[in-house]
């Protein structure tokens, strides 16, 4: 049986309301050793923390997603800091820039991104970065810091961008997108990422990999992503699972042993 970590999930999504407890229990028994549930705004960061207290194998990240920067309470950094200090909060995330939908304000997004990068640095915590249609600005902000302890999640950039992200010291994680038929660019990027800098994630309930595409995604579907990576890298699925688990535990160093 393959054992692996889902480094980025959203089990607070309403898609999981009907069967969350039962599903988590089942997939944990089926090989999902640990899950990191992401924060996207204040409420969902609070829920991430709650899940990390409720489920022994679930860890939390807390942060404000670039699409959620409107209407954030003024004391948000104090509250994030408090949650981030809890033993099972392992990262600040997901934070970053997203210029995909019209009507965004790049300046507000950048302000939130930078102040949360500062918070992570203050607390010596890694960051989980979301960047969509905003590569240039994201990289400009990150380069100012010379070294970034973090992961670029749901990576969709080119092989060249992957090399730049790696040069900053960051890890890269891919979702089920790798298994899609039109994934040539993602596969090229994957080829540029050494095995010891790679992480696995579902971003569930979204992004279900082939052959489950279109269904509600859950962490057990990572096996399809593992098999794809093994095929591209010419190594065994066991090695991909083991190495990505080690990489995740190295980055999210507050996670104890994956045995829970
Ligand atoms: Ni996400």
mmCIF file of C-alpha atoms and ligand atoms in Angstrom:
data_model
loop_
_atom_site.group_PDB
_atom_site.id
_atom_site.type_symbol
_atom_site.label_atom_id
_atom_site.label_comp_id
_atom_site.label_asym_id
_atom_site.label_seq_id
_atom_site.Cartn_x
_atom_site.Cartn_y
_atom_site.Cartn_z
ATOM 1 C CA UNK A 1 0.000 0.000 0.000
ATOM 2 C CA UNK A 2 1.320 3.439 -0.896
ATOM 3 C CA UNK A 3 1.537 5.933 1.959
ATOM 4 C CA UNK A 4 1.717 9.639 1.262
ATOM 5 C CA UNK A 5 0.926 13.157 2.472
ATOM 6 C CA UNK A 6 -1.568 15.557 0.922
ATOM 7 C CA UNK A 7 0.186 18.876 1.513
ATOM 8 C CA UNK A 8 -2.719 21.062 0.393
ATOM 9 C CA UNK A 9 -6.419 20.352 0.828
ATOM 10 C CA UNK A 10 -9.670 22.154 1.583
ATOM 11 C CA UNK A 11 -11.770 19.790 3.676
ATOM 12 C CA UNK A 12 -13.752 22.748 4.981
ATOM 13 C CA UNK A 13 -15.416 22.966 1.534
ATOM 14 C CA UNK A 14 -19.154 22.321 1.621
ATOM 15 C CA UNK A 15 -18.694 19.416 -0.807
ATOM 16 C CA UNK A 16 -17.468 17.433 2.205
ATOM 17 C CA UNK A 17 -20.343 18.326 4.525
ATOM 18 C CA UNK A 18 -22.305 15.105 3.967
ATOM 19 C CA UNK A 19 -19.524 12.661 4.902
ATOM 20 C CA UNK A 20 -16.393 14.503 6.139
ATOM 21 C CA UNK A 21 -15.655 12.392 9.261
ATOM 22 C CA UNK A 22 -16.252 9.080 7.567
ATOM 23 C CA UNK A 23 -14.299 10.047 4.430
ATOM 24 C CA UNK A 24 -11.244 11.256 6.386
ATOM 25 C CA UNK A 25 -11.205 8.106 8.475
ATOM 26 C CA UNK A 26 -11.473 5.895 5.388
ATOM 27 C CA UNK A 27 -8.747 7.580 3.316
ATOM 28 C CA UNK A 28 -6.424 7.747 6.322
ATOM 29 C CA UNK A 29 -6.676 3.963 6.596
ATOM 30 C CA UNK A 30 -6.096 3.686 2.847
ATOM 31 C CA UNK A 31 -2.690 5.406 2.881
ATOM 32 C CA UNK A 32 -3.183 9.139 3.417
ATOM 33 C CA UNK A 33 -0.807 9.552 6.356
ATOM 34 C CA UNK A 34 -1.278 13.283 6.818
ATOM 35 C CA UNK A 35 -3.251 16.163 5.390
ATOM 36 C CA UNK A 36 -2.557 19.886 5.600
ATOM 37 C CA UNK A 37 -5.795 21.844 5.454
ATOM 38 C CA UNK A 38 -5.305 25.321 4.023
ATOM 39 C CA UNK A 39 -6.613 28.629 5.291
ATOM 40 C CA UNK A 40 -8.055 31.053 2.737
ATOM 41 C CA UNK A 41 -9.685 33.714 4.915
ATOM 42 C CA UNK A 42 -10.239 34.278 8.626
ATOM 43 C CA UNK A 43 -13.187 31.922 8.974
ATOM 44 C CA UNK A 44 -11.616 29.135 6.980
ATOM 45 C CA UNK A 45 -8.288 29.538 8.792
ATOM 46 C CA UNK A 46 -10.187 29.134 12.067
ATOM 47 C CA UNK A 47 -11.812 25.967 10.710
ATOM 48 C CA UNK A 48 -8.413 24.633 9.584
ATOM 49 C CA UNK A 49 -7.169 25.019 13.135
ATOM 50 C CA UNK A 50 -10.321 23.353 14.447
ATOM 51 C CA UNK A 51 -9.775 20.339 12.145
ATOM 52 C CA UNK A 52 -6.141 20.087 13.263
ATOM 53 C CA UNK A 53 -7.449 19.746 16.810
ATOM 54 C CA UNK A 54 -10.223 17.336 15.889
ATOM 55 C CA UNK A 55 -8.387 14.911 13.578
ATOM 56 C CA UNK A 56 -5.003 13.557 14.748
ATOM 57 C CA UNK A 57 -3.577 13.227 11.212
ATOM 58 C CA UNK A 58 -4.715 16.667 9.971
ATOM 59 C CA UNK A 59 -2.521 19.777 10.238
ATOM 60 C CA UNK A 60 -3.440 23.401 9.593
ATOM 61 C CA UNK A 61 -2.163 26.294 7.548
ATOM 62 C CA UNK A 62 -3.590 29.753 8.222
ATOM 63 C CA UNK A 63 -3.631 32.730 5.893
ATOM 64 C CA UNK A 64 -5.560 34.983 3.556
ATOM 65 C CA UNK A 65 -5.864 33.984 -0.076
ATOM 66 C CA UNK A 66 -5.418 36.775 -2.667
ATOM 67 C CA UNK A 67 -9.046 36.393 -3.785
ATOM 68 C CA UNK A 68 -10.205 36.942 -0.193
ATOM 69 C CA UNK A 69 -8.484 40.232 0.643
ATOM 70 C CA UNK A 70 -11.689 42.313 0.752
ATOM 71 C CA UNK A 71 -13.322 43.003 4.091
ATOM 72 C CA UNK A 72 -10.635 41.411 6.243
ATOM 73 C CA UNK A 73 -10.822 42.543 9.895
ATOM 74 C CA UNK A 74 -8.127 44.994 10.966
ATOM 75 C CA UNK A 75 -6.706 42.735 13.644
ATOM 76 C CA UNK A 76 -6.209 39.875 11.181
ATOM 77 C CA UNK A 77 -2.447 39.641 11.656
ATOM 78 C CA UNK A 78 -2.799 39.306 15.425
ATOM 79 C CA UNK A 79 -5.327 36.524 15.035
ATOM 80 C CA UNK A 80 -3.267 34.731 12.364
ATOM 81 C CA UNK A 81 -0.219 34.995 14.626
ATOM 82 C CA UNK A 82 -2.103 33.426 17.518
ATOM 83 C CA UNK A 83 -3.291 30.499 15.384
ATOM 84 C CA UNK A 84 0.122 30.125 13.773
ATOM 85 C CA UNK A 85 1.736 29.569 17.160
ATOM 86 C CA UNK A 86 -0.406 26.508 17.888
ATOM 87 C CA UNK A 87 1.540 23.233 17.723
ATOM 88 C CA UNK A 88 -0.344 21.796 14.749
ATOM 89 C CA UNK A 89 -0.304 24.918 12.562
ATOM 90 C CA UNK A 90 2.559 24.185 10.195
ATOM 91 C CA UNK A 91 2.520 27.011 7.633
ATOM 92 C CA UNK A 92 1.173 30.404 6.579
ATOM 93 C CA UNK A 93 -1.011 29.796 3.541
ATOM 94 C CA UNK A 94 -2.363 30.025 1.143
ATOM 95 C CA UNK A 95 -1.087 33.472 0.280
ATOM 96 C CA UNK A 96 -0.005 35.083 -2.974
ATOM 97 C CA UNK A 97 -1.389 36.842 -6.033
ATOM 98 C CA UNK A 98 -4.278 35.965 -8.327
ATOM 99 C CA UNK A 99 -5.028 38.136 -11.354
ATOM 100 C CA UNK A 100 -7.316 35.615 -13.032
ATOM 101 C CA UNK A 101 -10.709 37.267 -12.599
ATOM 102 C CA UNK A 102 -11.475 40.870 -13.509
ATOM 103 C CA UNK A 103 -11.935 43.412 -10.757
ATOM 104 C CA UNK A 104 -8.976 42.479 -8.579
ATOM 105 C CA UNK A 105 -6.792 45.128 -6.973
ATOM 106 C CA UNK A 106 -3.128 44.178 -7.412
ATOM 107 C CA UNK A 107 -1.945 46.695 -4.817
ATOM 108 C CA UNK A 108 -4.158 45.301 -2.046
ATOM 109 C CA UNK A 109 -3.157 41.749 -2.983
ATOM 110 C CA UNK A 110 0.529 42.659 -2.855
ATOM 111 C CA UNK A 111 0.111 44.331 0.546
ATOM 112 C CA UNK A 112 -1.516 41.210 2.032
ATOM 113 C CA UNK A 113 1.026 38.933 0.370
ATOM 114 C CA UNK A 114 3.999 40.884 1.716
ATOM 115 C CA UNK A 115 2.680 41.339 5.236
ATOM 116 C CA UNK A 116 1.953 37.611 5.492
ATOM 117 C CA UNK A 117 5.424 36.770 4.159
ATOM 118 C CA UNK A 118 6.751 39.011 6.936
ATOM 119 C CA UNK A 119 4.591 37.236 9.502
ATOM 120 C CA UNK A 120 5.905 33.847 8.370
ATOM 121 C CA UNK A 121 9.454 35.121 8.630
ATOM 122 C CA UNK A 122 8.814 36.521 12.100
ATOM 123 C CA UNK A 123 7.479 33.131 13.239
ATOM 124 C CA UNK A 124 10.028 31.063 11.269
ATOM 125 C CA UNK A 125 7.193 29.284 9.491
ATOM 126 C CA UNK A 126 7.117 28.176 5.846
ATOM 127 C CA UNK A 127 4.679 29.695 3.354
ATOM 128 C CA UNK A 128 2.296 28.086 0.861
ATOM 129 C CA UNK A 129 2.109 30.309 -2.197
ATOM 130 C CA UNK A 130 -0.728 30.582 -4.679
ATOM 131 C CA UNK A 131 0.082 32.418 -7.910
ATOM 132 C CA UNK A 132 -2.301 32.541 -10.857
ATOM 133 C CA UNK A 133 -1.768 34.728 -13.913
ATOM 134 C CA UNK A 134 0.616 36.772 -11.798
ATOM 135 C CA UNK A 135 4.017 35.118 -12.242
ATOM 136 C CA UNK A 136 5.976 38.311 -12.813
ATOM 137 C CA UNK A 137 4.689 40.182 -9.751
ATOM 138 C CA UNK A 138 4.898 37.059 -7.574
ATOM 139 C CA UNK A 139 8.497 36.454 -8.541
ATOM 140 C CA UNK A 140 9.402 40.153 -8.063
ATOM 141 C CA UNK A 141 8.096 40.052 -4.500
ATOM 142 C CA UNK A 142 9.807 36.743 -3.721
ATOM 143 C CA UNK A 143 13.137 37.775 -5.259
ATOM 144 C CA UNK A 144 13.329 40.759 -2.903
ATOM 145 C CA UNK A 145 13.690 38.181 -0.138
ATOM 146 C CA UNK A 146 16.529 36.212 -1.751
ATOM 147 C CA UNK A 147 15.537 33.031 0.080
ATOM 148 C CA UNK A 148 12.013 31.803 0.699
ATOM 149 C CA UNK A 149 11.121 28.863 2.908
ATOM 150 C CA UNK A 150 8.017 27.616 1.186
ATOM 151 C CA UNK A 151 6.209 25.788 -1.566
ATOM 152 C CA UNK A 152 4.726 27.038 -4.828
ATOM 153 C CA UNK A 153 1.429 25.206 -4.872
ATOM 154 C CA UNK A 154 -0.629 23.968 -7.845
ATOM 155 C CA UNK A 155 2.285 24.838 -10.058
ATOM 156 C CA UNK A 156 1.160 25.798 -13.553
ATOM 157 C CA UNK A 157 4.177 27.738 -14.818
ATOM 158 C CA UNK A 158 6.836 26.894 -17.361
ATOM 159 C CA UNK A 159 10.013 24.893 -16.801
ATOM 160 C CA UNK A 160 11.894 28.204 -16.754
ATOM 161 C CA UNK A 161 9.682 29.595 -13.975
ATOM 162 C CA UNK A 162 10.109 26.316 -12.086
ATOM 163 C CA UNK A 163 13.886 26.795 -12.200
ATOM 164 C CA UNK A 164 13.519 30.353 -10.848
ATOM 165 C CA UNK A 165 11.296 29.137 -7.996
ATOM 166 C CA UNK A 166 13.807 26.396 -7.143
ATOM 167 C CA UNK A 167 16.629 28.963 -7.173
ATOM 168 C CA UNK A 168 14.859 30.804 -4.334
ATOM 169 C CA UNK A 169 15.080 27.614 -2.284
ATOM 170 C CA UNK A 170 11.412 26.751 -2.582
ATOM 171 C CA UNK A 171 9.685 23.437 -3.225
ATOM 172 C CA UNK A 172 7.127 22.931 -5.968
ATOM 173 C CA UNK A 173 3.913 20.953 -5.802
ATOM 174 C CA UNK A 174 1.655 19.735 -8.553
ATOM 175 C CA UNK A 175 -2.010 18.745 -8.472
ATOM 176 C CA UNK A 176 -4.011 16.336 -10.619
ATOM 177 C CA UNK A 177 -3.482 18.734 -13.523
ATOM 178 C CA UNK A 178 -0.358 16.667 -14.278
ATOM 179 C CA UNK A 179 -2.576 13.775 -15.342
ATOM 180 C CA UNK A 180 -4.745 15.794 -17.743
ATOM 181 C CA UNK A 181 -4.401 15.153 -21.446
ATOM 182 C CA UNK A 182 -3.197 18.690 -22.250
ATOM 183 C CA UNK A 183 -0.568 18.727 -19.503
ATOM 184 C CA UNK A 184 2.504 18.977 -21.733
ATOM 185 C CA UNK A 185 3.678 22.260 -20.178
ATOM 186 C CA UNK A 186 3.214 20.916 -16.648
ATOM 187 C CA UNK A 187 5.126 17.757 -17.537
ATOM 188 C CA UNK A 188 7.993 19.872 -18.867
ATOM 189 C CA UNK A 189 7.980 21.840 -15.621
ATOM 190 C CA UNK A 190 7.943 18.583 -13.640
ATOM 191 C CA UNK A 191 11.005 17.402 -15.536
ATOM 192 C CA UNK A 192 12.835 20.507 -14.265
ATOM 193 C CA UNK A 193 12.050 19.759 -10.606
ATOM 194 C CA UNK A 194 14.370 17.309 -8.828
ATOM 195 C CA UNK A 195 12.655 14.642 -6.736
ATOM 196 C CA UNK A 196 13.953 16.098 -3.487
ATOM 197 C CA UNK A 197 12.123 19.413 -4.095
ATOM 198 C CA UNK A 198 8.765 17.982 -5.078
ATOM 199 C CA UNK A 199 5.579 17.844 -3.018
ATOM 200 C CA UNK A 200 2.178 16.263 -3.575
ATOM 201 C CA UNK A 201 -1.223 17.865 -3.197
ATOM 202 C CA UNK A 202 -4.784 17.487 -4.363
ATOM 203 C CA UNK A 203 -6.185 21.004 -3.717
ATOM 204 C CA UNK A 204 -9.352 18.975 -3.154
ATOM 205 C CA UNK A 205 -12.324 19.144 -3.622
ATOM 206 C CA UNK A 206 -11.051 20.602 -6.917
ATOM 207 C CA UNK A 207 -8.707 19.241 -9.582
ATOM 208 C CA UNK A 208 -9.529 15.530 -9.446
ATOM 209 C CA UNK A 209 -6.879 13.709 -11.503
ATOM 210 C CA UNK A 210 -7.576 11.402 -14.429
ATOM 211 C CA UNK A 211 -9.299 8.940 -14.480
ATOM 212 C CA UNK A 212 -11.497 10.588 -11.811
ATOM 213 C CA UNK A 213 -11.595 13.997 -13.474
ATOM 214 C CA UNK A 214 -14.840 15.879 -12.855
ATOM 215 C CA UNK A 215 -15.620 14.030 -9.627
ATOM 216 C CA UNK A 216 -15.256 15.413 -6.126
ATOM 217 C CA UNK A 217 -11.570 15.065 -5.384
ATOM 218 C CA UNK A 218 -10.159 13.688 -2.127
ATOM 219 C CA UNK A 219 -6.630 12.973 -0.898
ATOM 220 C CA UNK A 220 -6.687 9.275 -1.826
ATOM 221 C CA UNK A 221 -6.683 10.297 -5.505
ATOM 222 C CA UNK A 222 -3.040 11.354 -5.083
ATOM 223 C CA UNK A 223 -2.132 7.825 -6.160
ATOM 224 C CA UNK A 224 -2.861 8.849 -9.754
ATOM 225 C CA UNK A 225 -0.537 11.851 -9.441
ATOM 226 C CA UNK A 226 2.161 9.651 -7.868
ATOM 227 C CA UNK A 227 1.948 7.169 -10.750
ATOM 228 C CA UNK A 228 2.225 9.971 -13.310
ATOM 229 C CA UNK A 229 5.290 11.445 -11.604
ATOM 230 C CA UNK A 230 6.859 7.973 -11.324
ATOM 231 C CA UNK A 231 6.322 7.460 -15.051
ATOM 232 C CA UNK A 232 7.801 10.847 -16.023
ATOM 233 C CA UNK A 233 10.776 10.481 -13.653
ATOM 234 C CA UNK A 234 11.365 6.796 -14.456
ATOM 235 C CA UNK A 235 11.290 5.745 -10.789
ATOM 236 C CA UNK A 236 8.950 3.635 -8.664
ATOM 237 C CA UNK A 237 5.698 4.971 -7.231
ATOM 238 C CA UNK A 238 6.963 3.953 -3.771
ATOM 239 C CA UNK A 239 10.006 6.177 -4.158
ATOM 240 C CA UNK A 240 7.884 9.163 -5.258
ATOM 241 C CA UNK A 241 5.565 8.698 -2.261
ATOM 242 C CA UNK A 242 8.431 8.302 0.204
ATOM 243 C CA UNK A 243 10.577 11.154 -1.115
ATOM 244 C CA UNK A 244 7.686 13.649 -1.333
ATOM 245 C CA UNK A 245 6.680 12.713 2.219
ATOM 246 C CA UNK A 246 10.219 13.467 3.415
ATOM 247 C CA UNK A 247 10.244 16.774 1.528
ATOM 248 C CA UNK A 248 6.936 17.792 3.084
ATOM 249 C CA UNK A 249 8.072 16.925 6.600
ATOM 250 C CA UNK A 250 11.305 18.838 6.048
ATOM 251 C CA UNK A 251 9.432 21.969 4.931
ATOM 252 C CA UNK A 252 6.545 21.731 7.402
ATOM 253 C CA UNK A 253 8.938 20.991 10.219
ATOM 254 C CA UNK A 254 6.302 21.340 12.949
ATOM 255 C CA UNK A 255 4.714 18.121 11.692
ATOM 256 C CA UNK A 256 5.976 15.307 13.829
ATOM 257 C CA UNK A 257 6.429 11.798 12.563
ATOM 258 C CA UNK A 258 3.921 10.975 9.830
ATOM 259 C CA UNK A 259 2.747 8.041 11.917
ATOM 260 C CA UNK A 260 -0.538 8.985 13.494
HETATM 261 NI NI1 LIG B 1 -5.879 25.650 -2.541
#
